XYZ file of C-alpha atoms in Angstrom:
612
model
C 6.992 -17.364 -21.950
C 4.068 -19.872 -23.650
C 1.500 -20.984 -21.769
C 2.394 -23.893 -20.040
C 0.385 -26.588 -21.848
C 1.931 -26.254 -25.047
C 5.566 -27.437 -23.462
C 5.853 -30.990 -23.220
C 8.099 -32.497 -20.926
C 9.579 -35.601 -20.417
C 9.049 -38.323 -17.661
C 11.006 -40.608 -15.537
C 9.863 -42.678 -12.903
C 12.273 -43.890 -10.110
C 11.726 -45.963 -7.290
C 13.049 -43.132 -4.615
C 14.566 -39.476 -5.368
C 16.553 -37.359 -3.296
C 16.584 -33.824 -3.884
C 19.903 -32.841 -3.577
C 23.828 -34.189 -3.267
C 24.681 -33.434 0.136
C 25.426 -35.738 3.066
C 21.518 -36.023 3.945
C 20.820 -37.074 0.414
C 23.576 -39.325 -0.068
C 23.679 -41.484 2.839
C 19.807 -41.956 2.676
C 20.674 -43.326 -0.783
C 23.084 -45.337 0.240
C 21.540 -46.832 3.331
C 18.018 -47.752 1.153
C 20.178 -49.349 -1.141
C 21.647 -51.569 1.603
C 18.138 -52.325 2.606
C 16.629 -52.812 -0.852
C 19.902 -55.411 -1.615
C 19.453 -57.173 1.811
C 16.095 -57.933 1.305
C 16.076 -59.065 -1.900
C 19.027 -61.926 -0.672
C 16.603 -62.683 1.818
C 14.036 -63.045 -0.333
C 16.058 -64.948 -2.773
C 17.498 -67.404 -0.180
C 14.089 -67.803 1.716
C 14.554 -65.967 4.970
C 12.443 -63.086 3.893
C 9.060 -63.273 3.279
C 7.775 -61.302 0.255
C 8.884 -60.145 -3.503
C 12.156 -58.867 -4.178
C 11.934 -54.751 -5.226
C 13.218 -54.007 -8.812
C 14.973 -51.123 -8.839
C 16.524 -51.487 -12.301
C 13.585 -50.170 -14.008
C 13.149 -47.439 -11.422
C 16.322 -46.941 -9.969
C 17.243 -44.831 -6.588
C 17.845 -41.564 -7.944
C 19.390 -38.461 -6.477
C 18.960 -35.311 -8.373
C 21.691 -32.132 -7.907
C 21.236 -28.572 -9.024
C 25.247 -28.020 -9.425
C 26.894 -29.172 -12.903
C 29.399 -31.633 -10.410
C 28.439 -32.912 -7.000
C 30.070 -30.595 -4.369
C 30.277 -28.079 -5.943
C 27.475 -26.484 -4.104
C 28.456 -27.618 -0.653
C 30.550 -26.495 1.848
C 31.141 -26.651 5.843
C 33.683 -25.993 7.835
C 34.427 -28.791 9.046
C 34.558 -31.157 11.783
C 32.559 -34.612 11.408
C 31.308 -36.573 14.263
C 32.048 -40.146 12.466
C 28.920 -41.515 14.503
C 27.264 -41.615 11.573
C 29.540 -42.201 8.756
C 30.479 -45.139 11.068
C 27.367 -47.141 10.926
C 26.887 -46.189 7.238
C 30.411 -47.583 5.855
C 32.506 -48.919 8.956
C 35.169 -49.364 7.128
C 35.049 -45.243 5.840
C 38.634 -44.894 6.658
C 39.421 -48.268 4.536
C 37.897 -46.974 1.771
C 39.919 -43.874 1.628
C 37.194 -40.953 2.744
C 38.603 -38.061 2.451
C 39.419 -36.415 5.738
C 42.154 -34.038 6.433
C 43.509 -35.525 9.413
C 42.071 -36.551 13.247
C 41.204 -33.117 15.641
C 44.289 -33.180 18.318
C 44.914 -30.056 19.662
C 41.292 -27.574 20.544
C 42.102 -24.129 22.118
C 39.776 -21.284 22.418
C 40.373 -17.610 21.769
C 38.398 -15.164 23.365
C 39.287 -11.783 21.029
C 39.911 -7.934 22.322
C 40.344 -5.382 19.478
C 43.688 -5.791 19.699
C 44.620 -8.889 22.508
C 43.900 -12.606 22.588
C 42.912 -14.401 25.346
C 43.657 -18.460 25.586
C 40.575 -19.916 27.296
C 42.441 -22.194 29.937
C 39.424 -24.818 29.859
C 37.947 -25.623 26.257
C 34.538 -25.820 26.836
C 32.571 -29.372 26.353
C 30.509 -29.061 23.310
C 33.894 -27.764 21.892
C 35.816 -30.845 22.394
C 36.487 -32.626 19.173
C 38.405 -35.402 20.294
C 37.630 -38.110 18.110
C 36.285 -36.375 15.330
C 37.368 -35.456 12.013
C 38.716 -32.259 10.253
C 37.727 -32.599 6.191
C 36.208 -30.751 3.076
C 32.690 -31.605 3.152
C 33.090 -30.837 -0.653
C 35.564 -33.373 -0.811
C 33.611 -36.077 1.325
C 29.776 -35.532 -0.508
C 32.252 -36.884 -3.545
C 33.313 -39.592 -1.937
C 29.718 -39.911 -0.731
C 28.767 -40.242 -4.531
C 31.543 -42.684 -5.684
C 29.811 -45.098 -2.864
C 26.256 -44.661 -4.231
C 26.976 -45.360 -7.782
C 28.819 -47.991 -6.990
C 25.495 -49.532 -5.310
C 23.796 -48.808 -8.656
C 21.901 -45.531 -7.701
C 22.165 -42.856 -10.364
C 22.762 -39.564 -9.405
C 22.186 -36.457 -12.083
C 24.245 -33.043 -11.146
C 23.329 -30.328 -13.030
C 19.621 -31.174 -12.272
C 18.120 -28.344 -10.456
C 14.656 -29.255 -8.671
C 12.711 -26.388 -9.554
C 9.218 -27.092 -8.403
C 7.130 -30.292 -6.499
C 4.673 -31.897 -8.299
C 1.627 -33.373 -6.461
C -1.162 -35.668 -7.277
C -4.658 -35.483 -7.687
C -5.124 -36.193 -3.876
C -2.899 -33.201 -2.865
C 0.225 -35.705 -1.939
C 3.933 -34.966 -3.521
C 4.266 -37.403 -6.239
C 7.940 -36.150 -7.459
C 10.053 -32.936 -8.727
C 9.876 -30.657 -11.754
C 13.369 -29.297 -12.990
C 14.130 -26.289 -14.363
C 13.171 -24.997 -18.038
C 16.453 -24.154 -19.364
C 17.197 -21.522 -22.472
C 15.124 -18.737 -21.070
C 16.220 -15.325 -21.704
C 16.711 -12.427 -19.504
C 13.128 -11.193 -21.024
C 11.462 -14.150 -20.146
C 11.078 -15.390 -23.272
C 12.136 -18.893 -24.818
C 15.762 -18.910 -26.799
C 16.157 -21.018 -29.766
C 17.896 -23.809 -27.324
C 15.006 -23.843 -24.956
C 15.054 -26.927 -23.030
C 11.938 -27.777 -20.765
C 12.638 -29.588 -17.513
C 11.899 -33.036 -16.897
C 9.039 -34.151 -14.987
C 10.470 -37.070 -11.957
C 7.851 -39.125 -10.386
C 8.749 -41.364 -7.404
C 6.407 -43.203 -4.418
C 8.764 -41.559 -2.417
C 9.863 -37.774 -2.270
C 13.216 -37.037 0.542
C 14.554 -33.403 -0.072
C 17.707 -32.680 1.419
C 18.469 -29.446 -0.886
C 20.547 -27.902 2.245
C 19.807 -24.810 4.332
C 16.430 -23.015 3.271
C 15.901 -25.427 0.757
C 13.565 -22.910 -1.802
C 11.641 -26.535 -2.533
C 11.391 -27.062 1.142
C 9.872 -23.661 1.595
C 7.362 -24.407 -0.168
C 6.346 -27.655 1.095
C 6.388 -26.076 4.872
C 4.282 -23.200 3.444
C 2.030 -25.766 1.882
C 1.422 -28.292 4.807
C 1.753 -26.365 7.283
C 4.601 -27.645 8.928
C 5.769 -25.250 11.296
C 2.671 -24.525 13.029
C 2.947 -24.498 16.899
C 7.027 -24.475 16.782
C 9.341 -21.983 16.687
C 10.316 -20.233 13.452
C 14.199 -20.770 12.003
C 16.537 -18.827 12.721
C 19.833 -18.510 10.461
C 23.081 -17.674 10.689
C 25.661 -17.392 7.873
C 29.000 -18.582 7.532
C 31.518 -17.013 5.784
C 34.759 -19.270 4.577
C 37.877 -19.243 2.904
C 40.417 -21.703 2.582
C 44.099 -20.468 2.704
C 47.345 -21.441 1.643
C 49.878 -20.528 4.253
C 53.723 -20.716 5.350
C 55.098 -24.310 6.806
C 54.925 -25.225 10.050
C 52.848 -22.124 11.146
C 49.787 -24.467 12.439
C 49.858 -28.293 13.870
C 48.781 -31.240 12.264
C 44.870 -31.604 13.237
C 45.137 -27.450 15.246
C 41.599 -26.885 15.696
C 40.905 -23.247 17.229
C 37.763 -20.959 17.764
C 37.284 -17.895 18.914
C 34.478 -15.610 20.207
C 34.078 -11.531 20.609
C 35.753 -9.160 18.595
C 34.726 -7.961 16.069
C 31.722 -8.787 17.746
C 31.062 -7.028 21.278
C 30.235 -9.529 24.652
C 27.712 -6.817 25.197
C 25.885 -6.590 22.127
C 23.287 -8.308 20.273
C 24.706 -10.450 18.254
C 26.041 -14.345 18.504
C 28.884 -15.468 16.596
C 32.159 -16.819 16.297
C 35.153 -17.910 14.211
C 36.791 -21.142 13.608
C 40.931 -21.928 12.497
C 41.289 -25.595 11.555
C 44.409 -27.270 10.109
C 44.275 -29.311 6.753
C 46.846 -30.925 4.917
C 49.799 -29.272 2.772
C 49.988 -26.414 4.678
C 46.147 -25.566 4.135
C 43.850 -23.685 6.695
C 39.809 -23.662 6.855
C 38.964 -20.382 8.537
C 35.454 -18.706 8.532
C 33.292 -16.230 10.734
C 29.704 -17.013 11.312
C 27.452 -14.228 11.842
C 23.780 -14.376 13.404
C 21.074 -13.763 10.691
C 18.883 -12.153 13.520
C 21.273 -8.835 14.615
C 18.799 -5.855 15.234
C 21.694 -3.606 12.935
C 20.001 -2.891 9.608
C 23.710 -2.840 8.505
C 24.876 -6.204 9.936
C 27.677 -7.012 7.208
C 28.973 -10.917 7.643
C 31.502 -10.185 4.870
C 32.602 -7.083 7.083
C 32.817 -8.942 10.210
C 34.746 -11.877 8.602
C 37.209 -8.975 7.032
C 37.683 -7.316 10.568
C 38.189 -10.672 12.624
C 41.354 -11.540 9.798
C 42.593 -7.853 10.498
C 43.103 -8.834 14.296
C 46.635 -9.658 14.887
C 46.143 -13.176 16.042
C 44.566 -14.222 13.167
C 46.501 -11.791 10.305
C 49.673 -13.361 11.999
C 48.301 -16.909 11.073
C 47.769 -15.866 7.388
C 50.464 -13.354 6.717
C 52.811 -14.479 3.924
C 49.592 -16.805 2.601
C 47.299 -16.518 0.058
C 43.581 -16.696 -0.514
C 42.505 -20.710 -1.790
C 38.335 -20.598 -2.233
C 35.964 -18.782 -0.833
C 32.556 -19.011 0.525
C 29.060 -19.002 2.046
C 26.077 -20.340 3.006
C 23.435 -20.127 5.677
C 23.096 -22.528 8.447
C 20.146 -23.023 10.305
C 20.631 -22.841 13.855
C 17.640 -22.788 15.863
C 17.312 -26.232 17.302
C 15.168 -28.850 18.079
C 12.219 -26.604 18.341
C 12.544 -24.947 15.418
C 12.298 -28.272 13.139
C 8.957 -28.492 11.164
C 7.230 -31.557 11.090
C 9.763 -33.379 8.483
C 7.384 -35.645 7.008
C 3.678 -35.393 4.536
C 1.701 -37.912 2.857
C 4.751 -38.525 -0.241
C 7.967 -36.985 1.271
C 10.388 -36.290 4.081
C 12.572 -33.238 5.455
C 16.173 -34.442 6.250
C 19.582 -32.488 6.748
C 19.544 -29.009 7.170
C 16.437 -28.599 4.909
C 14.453 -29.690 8.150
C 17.336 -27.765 10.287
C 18.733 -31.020 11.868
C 21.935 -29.325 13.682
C 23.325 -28.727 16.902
C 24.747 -24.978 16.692
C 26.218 -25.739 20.392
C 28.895 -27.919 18.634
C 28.671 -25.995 15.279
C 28.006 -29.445 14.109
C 25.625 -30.849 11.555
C 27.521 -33.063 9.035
C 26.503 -36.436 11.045
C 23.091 -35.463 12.281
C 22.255 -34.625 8.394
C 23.612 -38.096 7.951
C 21.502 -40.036 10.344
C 18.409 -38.187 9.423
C 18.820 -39.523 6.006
C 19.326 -42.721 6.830
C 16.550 -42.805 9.120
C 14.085 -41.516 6.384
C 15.523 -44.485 4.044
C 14.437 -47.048 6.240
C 11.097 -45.084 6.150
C 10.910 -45.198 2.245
C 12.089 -49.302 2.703
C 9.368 -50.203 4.489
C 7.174 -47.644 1.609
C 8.680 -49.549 -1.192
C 9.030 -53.335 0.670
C 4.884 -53.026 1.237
C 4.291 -51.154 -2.072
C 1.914 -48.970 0.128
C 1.367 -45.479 -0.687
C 3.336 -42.780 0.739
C 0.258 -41.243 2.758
C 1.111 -39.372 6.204
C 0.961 -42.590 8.413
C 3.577 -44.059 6.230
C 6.113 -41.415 6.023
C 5.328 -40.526 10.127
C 7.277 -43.224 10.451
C 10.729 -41.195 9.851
C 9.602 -38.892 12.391
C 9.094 -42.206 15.311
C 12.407 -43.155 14.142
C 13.905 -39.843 14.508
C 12.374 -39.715 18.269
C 13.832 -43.127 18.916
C 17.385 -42.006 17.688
C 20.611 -40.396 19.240
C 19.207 -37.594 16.892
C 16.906 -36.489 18.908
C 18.700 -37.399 22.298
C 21.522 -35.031 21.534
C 19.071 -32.330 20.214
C 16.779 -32.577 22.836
C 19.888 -31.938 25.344
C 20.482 -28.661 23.942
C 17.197 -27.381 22.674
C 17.044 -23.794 24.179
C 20.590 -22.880 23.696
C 20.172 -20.500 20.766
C 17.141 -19.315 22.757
C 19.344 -18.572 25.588
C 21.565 -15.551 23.798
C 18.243 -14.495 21.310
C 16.279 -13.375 25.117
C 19.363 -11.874 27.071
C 19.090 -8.788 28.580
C 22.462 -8.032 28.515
C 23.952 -9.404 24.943
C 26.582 -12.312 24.189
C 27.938 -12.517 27.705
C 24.768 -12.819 29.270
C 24.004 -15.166 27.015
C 26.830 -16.901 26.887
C 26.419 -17.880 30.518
C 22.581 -18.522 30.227
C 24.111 -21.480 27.460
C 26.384 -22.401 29.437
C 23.743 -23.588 32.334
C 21.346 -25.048 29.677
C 24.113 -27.499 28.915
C 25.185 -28.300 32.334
C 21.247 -28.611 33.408
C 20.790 -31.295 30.166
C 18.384 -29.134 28.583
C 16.760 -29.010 32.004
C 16.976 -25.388 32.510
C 15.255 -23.042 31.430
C 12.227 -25.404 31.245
C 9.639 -26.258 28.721
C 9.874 -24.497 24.608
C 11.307 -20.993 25.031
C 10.024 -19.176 21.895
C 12.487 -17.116 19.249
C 11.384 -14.660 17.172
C 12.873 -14.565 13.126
C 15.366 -12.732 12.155
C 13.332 -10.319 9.956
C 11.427 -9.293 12.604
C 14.863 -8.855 14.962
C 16.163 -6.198 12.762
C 15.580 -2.569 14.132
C 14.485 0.310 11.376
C 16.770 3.350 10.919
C 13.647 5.688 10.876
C 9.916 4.560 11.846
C 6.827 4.477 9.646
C 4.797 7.514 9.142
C 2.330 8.266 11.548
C -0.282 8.211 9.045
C 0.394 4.606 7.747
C 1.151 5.523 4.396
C 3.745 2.736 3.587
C 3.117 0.846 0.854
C 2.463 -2.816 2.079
C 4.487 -5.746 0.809
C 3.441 -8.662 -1.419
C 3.657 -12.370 -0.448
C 6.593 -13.598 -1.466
C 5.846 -15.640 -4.431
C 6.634 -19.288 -4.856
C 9.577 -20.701 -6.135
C 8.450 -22.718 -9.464
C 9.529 -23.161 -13.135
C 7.427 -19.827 -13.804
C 8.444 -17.463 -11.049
C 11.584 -15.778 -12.542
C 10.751 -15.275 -15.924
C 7.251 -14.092 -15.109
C 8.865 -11.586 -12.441
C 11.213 -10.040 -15.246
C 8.120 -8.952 -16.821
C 6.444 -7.237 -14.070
C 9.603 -5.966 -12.559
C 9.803 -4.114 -16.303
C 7.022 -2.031 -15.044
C 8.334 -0.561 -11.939
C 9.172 2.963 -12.466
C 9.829 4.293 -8.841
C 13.617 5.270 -8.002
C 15.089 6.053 -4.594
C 16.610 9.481 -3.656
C 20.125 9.821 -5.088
C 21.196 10.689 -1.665
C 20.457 8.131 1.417
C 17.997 9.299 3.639
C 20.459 8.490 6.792
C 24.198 8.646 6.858
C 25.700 4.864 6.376
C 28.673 2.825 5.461
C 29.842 1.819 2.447
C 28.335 -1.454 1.180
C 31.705 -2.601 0.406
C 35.074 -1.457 1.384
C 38.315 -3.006 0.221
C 41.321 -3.010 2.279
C 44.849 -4.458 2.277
C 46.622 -7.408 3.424
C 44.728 -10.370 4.182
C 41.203 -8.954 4.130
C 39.821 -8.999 0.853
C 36.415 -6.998 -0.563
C 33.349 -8.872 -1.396
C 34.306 -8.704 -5.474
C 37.338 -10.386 -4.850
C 35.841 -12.832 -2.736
C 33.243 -13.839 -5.417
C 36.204 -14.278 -7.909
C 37.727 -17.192 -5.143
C 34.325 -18.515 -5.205
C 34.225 -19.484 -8.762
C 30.748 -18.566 -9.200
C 29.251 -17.828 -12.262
C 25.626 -17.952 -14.327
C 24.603 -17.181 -17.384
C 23.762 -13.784 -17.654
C 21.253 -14.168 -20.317
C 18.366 -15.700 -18.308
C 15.354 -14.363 -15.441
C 17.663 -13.372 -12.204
C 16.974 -16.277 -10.081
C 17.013 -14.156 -6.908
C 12.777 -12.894 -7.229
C 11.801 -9.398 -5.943
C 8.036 -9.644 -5.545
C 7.592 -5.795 -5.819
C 11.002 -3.482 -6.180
C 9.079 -0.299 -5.880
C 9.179 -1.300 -2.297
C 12.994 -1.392 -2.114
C 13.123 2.260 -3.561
C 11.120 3.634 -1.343
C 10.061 2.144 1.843
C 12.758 -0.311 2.664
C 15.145 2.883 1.502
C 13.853 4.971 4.182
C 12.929 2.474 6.852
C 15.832 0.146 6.721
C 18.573 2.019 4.367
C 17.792 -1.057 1.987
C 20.238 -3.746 4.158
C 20.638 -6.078 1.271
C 23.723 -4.007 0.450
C 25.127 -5.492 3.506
C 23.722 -8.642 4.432
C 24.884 -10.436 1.072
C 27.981 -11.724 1.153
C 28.430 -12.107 -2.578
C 27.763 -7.837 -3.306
C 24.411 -9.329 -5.069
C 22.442 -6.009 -4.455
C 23.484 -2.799 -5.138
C 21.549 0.476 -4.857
C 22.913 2.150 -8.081
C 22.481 6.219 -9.778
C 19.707 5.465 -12.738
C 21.022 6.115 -15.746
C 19.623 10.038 -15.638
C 21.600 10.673 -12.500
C 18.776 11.553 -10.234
C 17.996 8.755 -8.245
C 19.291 5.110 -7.219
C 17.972 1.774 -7.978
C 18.065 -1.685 -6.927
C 19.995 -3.382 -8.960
C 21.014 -7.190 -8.974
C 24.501 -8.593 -10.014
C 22.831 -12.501 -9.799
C 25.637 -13.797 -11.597
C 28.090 -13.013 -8.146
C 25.525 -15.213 -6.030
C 27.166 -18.060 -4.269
C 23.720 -19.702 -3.278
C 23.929 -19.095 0.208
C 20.289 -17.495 1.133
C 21.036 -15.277 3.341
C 18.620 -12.637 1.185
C 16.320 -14.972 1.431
C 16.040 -15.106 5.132
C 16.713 -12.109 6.067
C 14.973 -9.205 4.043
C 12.407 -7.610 6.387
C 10.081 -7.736 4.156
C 10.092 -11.408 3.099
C 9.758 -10.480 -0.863
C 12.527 -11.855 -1.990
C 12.257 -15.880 -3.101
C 15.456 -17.532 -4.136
C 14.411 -20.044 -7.161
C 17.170 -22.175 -8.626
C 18.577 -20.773 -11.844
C 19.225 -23.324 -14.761
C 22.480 -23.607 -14.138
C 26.084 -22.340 -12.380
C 26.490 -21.229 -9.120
C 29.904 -21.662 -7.281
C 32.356 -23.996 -7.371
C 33.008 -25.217 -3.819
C 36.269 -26.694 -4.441
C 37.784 -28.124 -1.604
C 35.429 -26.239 0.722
């Protein structure tokens, strides 16, 4: 690419911007816009002191990376209306999309080949009250309110790097250059990205937000909390026969395929939609000590298990797909505010994994940081620190953090047992009943990199080539990678240095191979651009991660991303990426032990999250 100076970009100033069309994103925008219009009638009627704010000429503006809102997003899902309820009472009114009210919650403890009905459904799974739906379907709904309140939202805007001012705070987003080729180099249709500018920064881009990561990296945001920890969930919707499920049938299940004595936490989910639809998915812990922990796999085994192929037999496959969800509670948030932004959603990691909920905590978070950027905008103040601390007091002073704080060494509680999921299991099960009480005071977790266990140690003499920092995501990253990743000659040995399973193995029936999967996905990219998924040194994956780890990208991704393919002379194998299957979901982002690989948004594609 040309240097940098010679591209000139265009500029738009907006009175707030949201990073991001998710639930976060979208209810902040809707709730500052509430705020914004009731002050201005009280200023106009004289009950407000003050001048009204103009937000014609710099609107509320939420940017989006995919080409339609939703596209990108996906849950399982049950909502806790909490929040949806003080957003837009009258949600149900105005037609929001839900499938139907939870009635009937069982859980399904799994054998190999047996099912066990749990006789008492355990608290935090109670979803009486709450409501099955396609978060796909609701962030659109989501939408049709905020534009109907006058803020502008812009899919197929990818934020592709912060901008900051000259006193070091955020002062707004980049996008992404688009019309760059798989060289690196400009195409005749090269399109720089626009340059956004706003008092006020809020990113709610979703789980490990790559704009996010940067900001943590940058301020320092994690320091003396725990890291993340990730899971990912693995969905498909299904088409099945009538009558074969209940109206509002909400089921989960724990063990098989994963063991109550081994190391890693799970589960599955079964809930009923309309028309003879079925959500079902299998999330898989992110911080399993097997090098060749497979969530694909383990979704494909749990539908061979009678109780659940019996449920989809005679059906056929809808959508698929994934995305990570960040599940290490209340100590694992960063500080979700610096001096010209906020964290909300699950970019700061606002979710309660003990009710695999996160849909109305994502919600409330955003709304709490609009009435942050209110006061920001009302007192045409600058965004410093003090100013946006004051999402984080409101966050403390919310049923946020109350039902956060009530749970916030669960995840702990199955990461430090001695004897796997059972032990853990029942450790949880105490923190709940104690209120958070026991065990007491911040019980540390450890990422899930550093959880995975090498297939063969280092050599004794240190010889290992050491890693590179990851680098940052920005508008340069990927295209300047393609040229150094041109370089790397290296190659791993044609035959793996230990025995292991196939990356992906397609069987019959109901389970279906990662390929196939991708296909239900809808995802696609253009193939003639810088792979958006960044390797910061690939000679590393052919030969140390090869012999220490058996290269466990093969497995991890659920999308068949990485593949360890014969070079073209037959005598070796190399890493090679198939970027146009990704389905965004991070999960190589996370969890590569050797934190090289940065996920930077592509200019364009991705999934299409259809009624997911």
């Amino acid at each position: 690419m040309s240097d940098e100076a010679e591209i000139e970009r265009d500029e738009l100033e907006c009175g707030a911007l949201f990073v991001g069309a998710g639930p976060a994103s979208l209810a902040g925008a809707i709730r500052l816009a509430d705020l914004v219009q009731a002050h201005n009638d009280g200023v106009e009627n004289g009950t407000v002191e003050g001048e009204p704010i103009d937000l014609e000429e710099t609107p509320i503006m939420v940017i989006e990376k995919a080409p339609e809102v939703g596209d990108h997003t996906m849950s399982g899902a049950i909502m806790d209306p909490r929040a949806i309820k003080e957003l837009i009472p009258d949600f149900l009114e105005r037609e929001a999309p839900v499938e139907g009210e939870a009635l009937h919650d069982s859980l399904w403890v799994l054998f190999k080949k047996r099912k066990l009905s749990a006789p008492i459904v355990p608290p935090t799974f109670n979803n009486h009250g709450n409501y099955i739906l396609s978060l796909n379907k609701f962030v659109k709904w989501l939408a049709e309110q905020a534009e109907e309140k006058g803020i502008q939202i812009l899919p197929d805007f990818p934020g592709a790097e912060v901008l900051y001012d000259e006193q070091g705070a955020v002062k707004g987003v980049r996008t992404v250059d688009k019309g760059i080729d798989k060289h690196g180099e400009r195409k005749d249709n090269f399109e720089p990205g626009t340059d956004l500018h706003s008092p006020i920064t809020i990113f709610g881009e979703g789980s490990r937000g790559s704009l996010t990561r940067s900001l943590i990296g940058r301020f320092k945001l994690t320091e003396g909390r725990n890291p993340q920890i990730y899971s990912t969930g693995v969905k498909e919707v299904w088409k099945i026969p009538a009558g074969r499920l209940k109206p509002g049938q909400v089921i989960h299940t724990a063990g098989y395929p994963i063991g109550v004595l081994g190391n890693e936490f799970g589960g599955a989910w079964i809930y009923a939609l309309k028309d003879d639809h079925v959500s079902i998915g299998f999330v898989t812990s992110l911080d399993s000590p097997d090098p060749n922990c497979d969530p694909h796999r383990l979704f494909s085994l749990w539908k061979s298990h009678p109780a659940i192929a019996a449920i989809l037999e005679g059906g056929e496959v809808v959508r698929y797909g994934a995305k990570t969800i960040p599940e290490g509670g209340w100590f694992s948030l960063p500080l979700p505010y610096m001096p010209g932004a906020m964290l909300v959603g699950d970019s700061a990691g606002f979710l309660n994994i003990s009710r695999l909920k996160g849909i109305h905590l994502a919600m409330k978070s955003g709304m709490l940081a609009a009435e942050a950027a209110f006061e920001i905008l009302r007192d045409k103040a600058p965004a410093t620190r003090d100013r946006t601390k004051v999402y984080w007091k409101k966050v403390l002073d919310s049923w946020v953090f109350e039902e956060m704080w009530k749970v916030r060494n669960f995840r702990q509680s199955f990461q430090k047992a001695p004897f796997g999921f059972l032990r853990g299991g029942l450790a949880a099960g105490l923190h709940i009943q104690s209120g958070g009480l026991w065990p007491p005071g911040r019980v540390p977790l450890v990422s899930d990199h550093h959880r995975m266990n090498r297939l063969r140690d280092r050599p004794a003499n240190g010889a290992w080539k050491q890693p590179p920092a990851a680098l940052l995501p920005s508008v340069e990253t990927a295209a300047l990678a393609v040229k150094a990743r041109e370089k790397v000659t290296s190659k791993a040995p044609l035959e793996a240095p230990v025995e292991q399973p196939e990356p992906s193995v397609k069987t019959e029936g109901v389970v279906y191979d990662k390929v196939t999967d991708v296909y239900y996905s809808g995802a696609t990219h253009e193939e003639d651009q810088p792979p958006h998924l960044v390797i910061a040194d690939t000679d590393i994956c052919h030969t140390r991660c090869t012999e220490e780890y058996g290269n466990p990208c093969q497995y991890f991704c659920p999308a068949a991303v990485y593949e360890m393919a014969a070079t073209d002379d037959g005598k070796g194998r190399e890493l090679r990426l198939n970027f146009s299957n990704c389905v965004h979901c991070k999960t190589c982002d996370v969890r590569d032990p050797y934190q090289i690989i940065t996920w930077v948004t592509p200019e364009g594609g991705g999934p299409t999250y259809a009624g997911l």
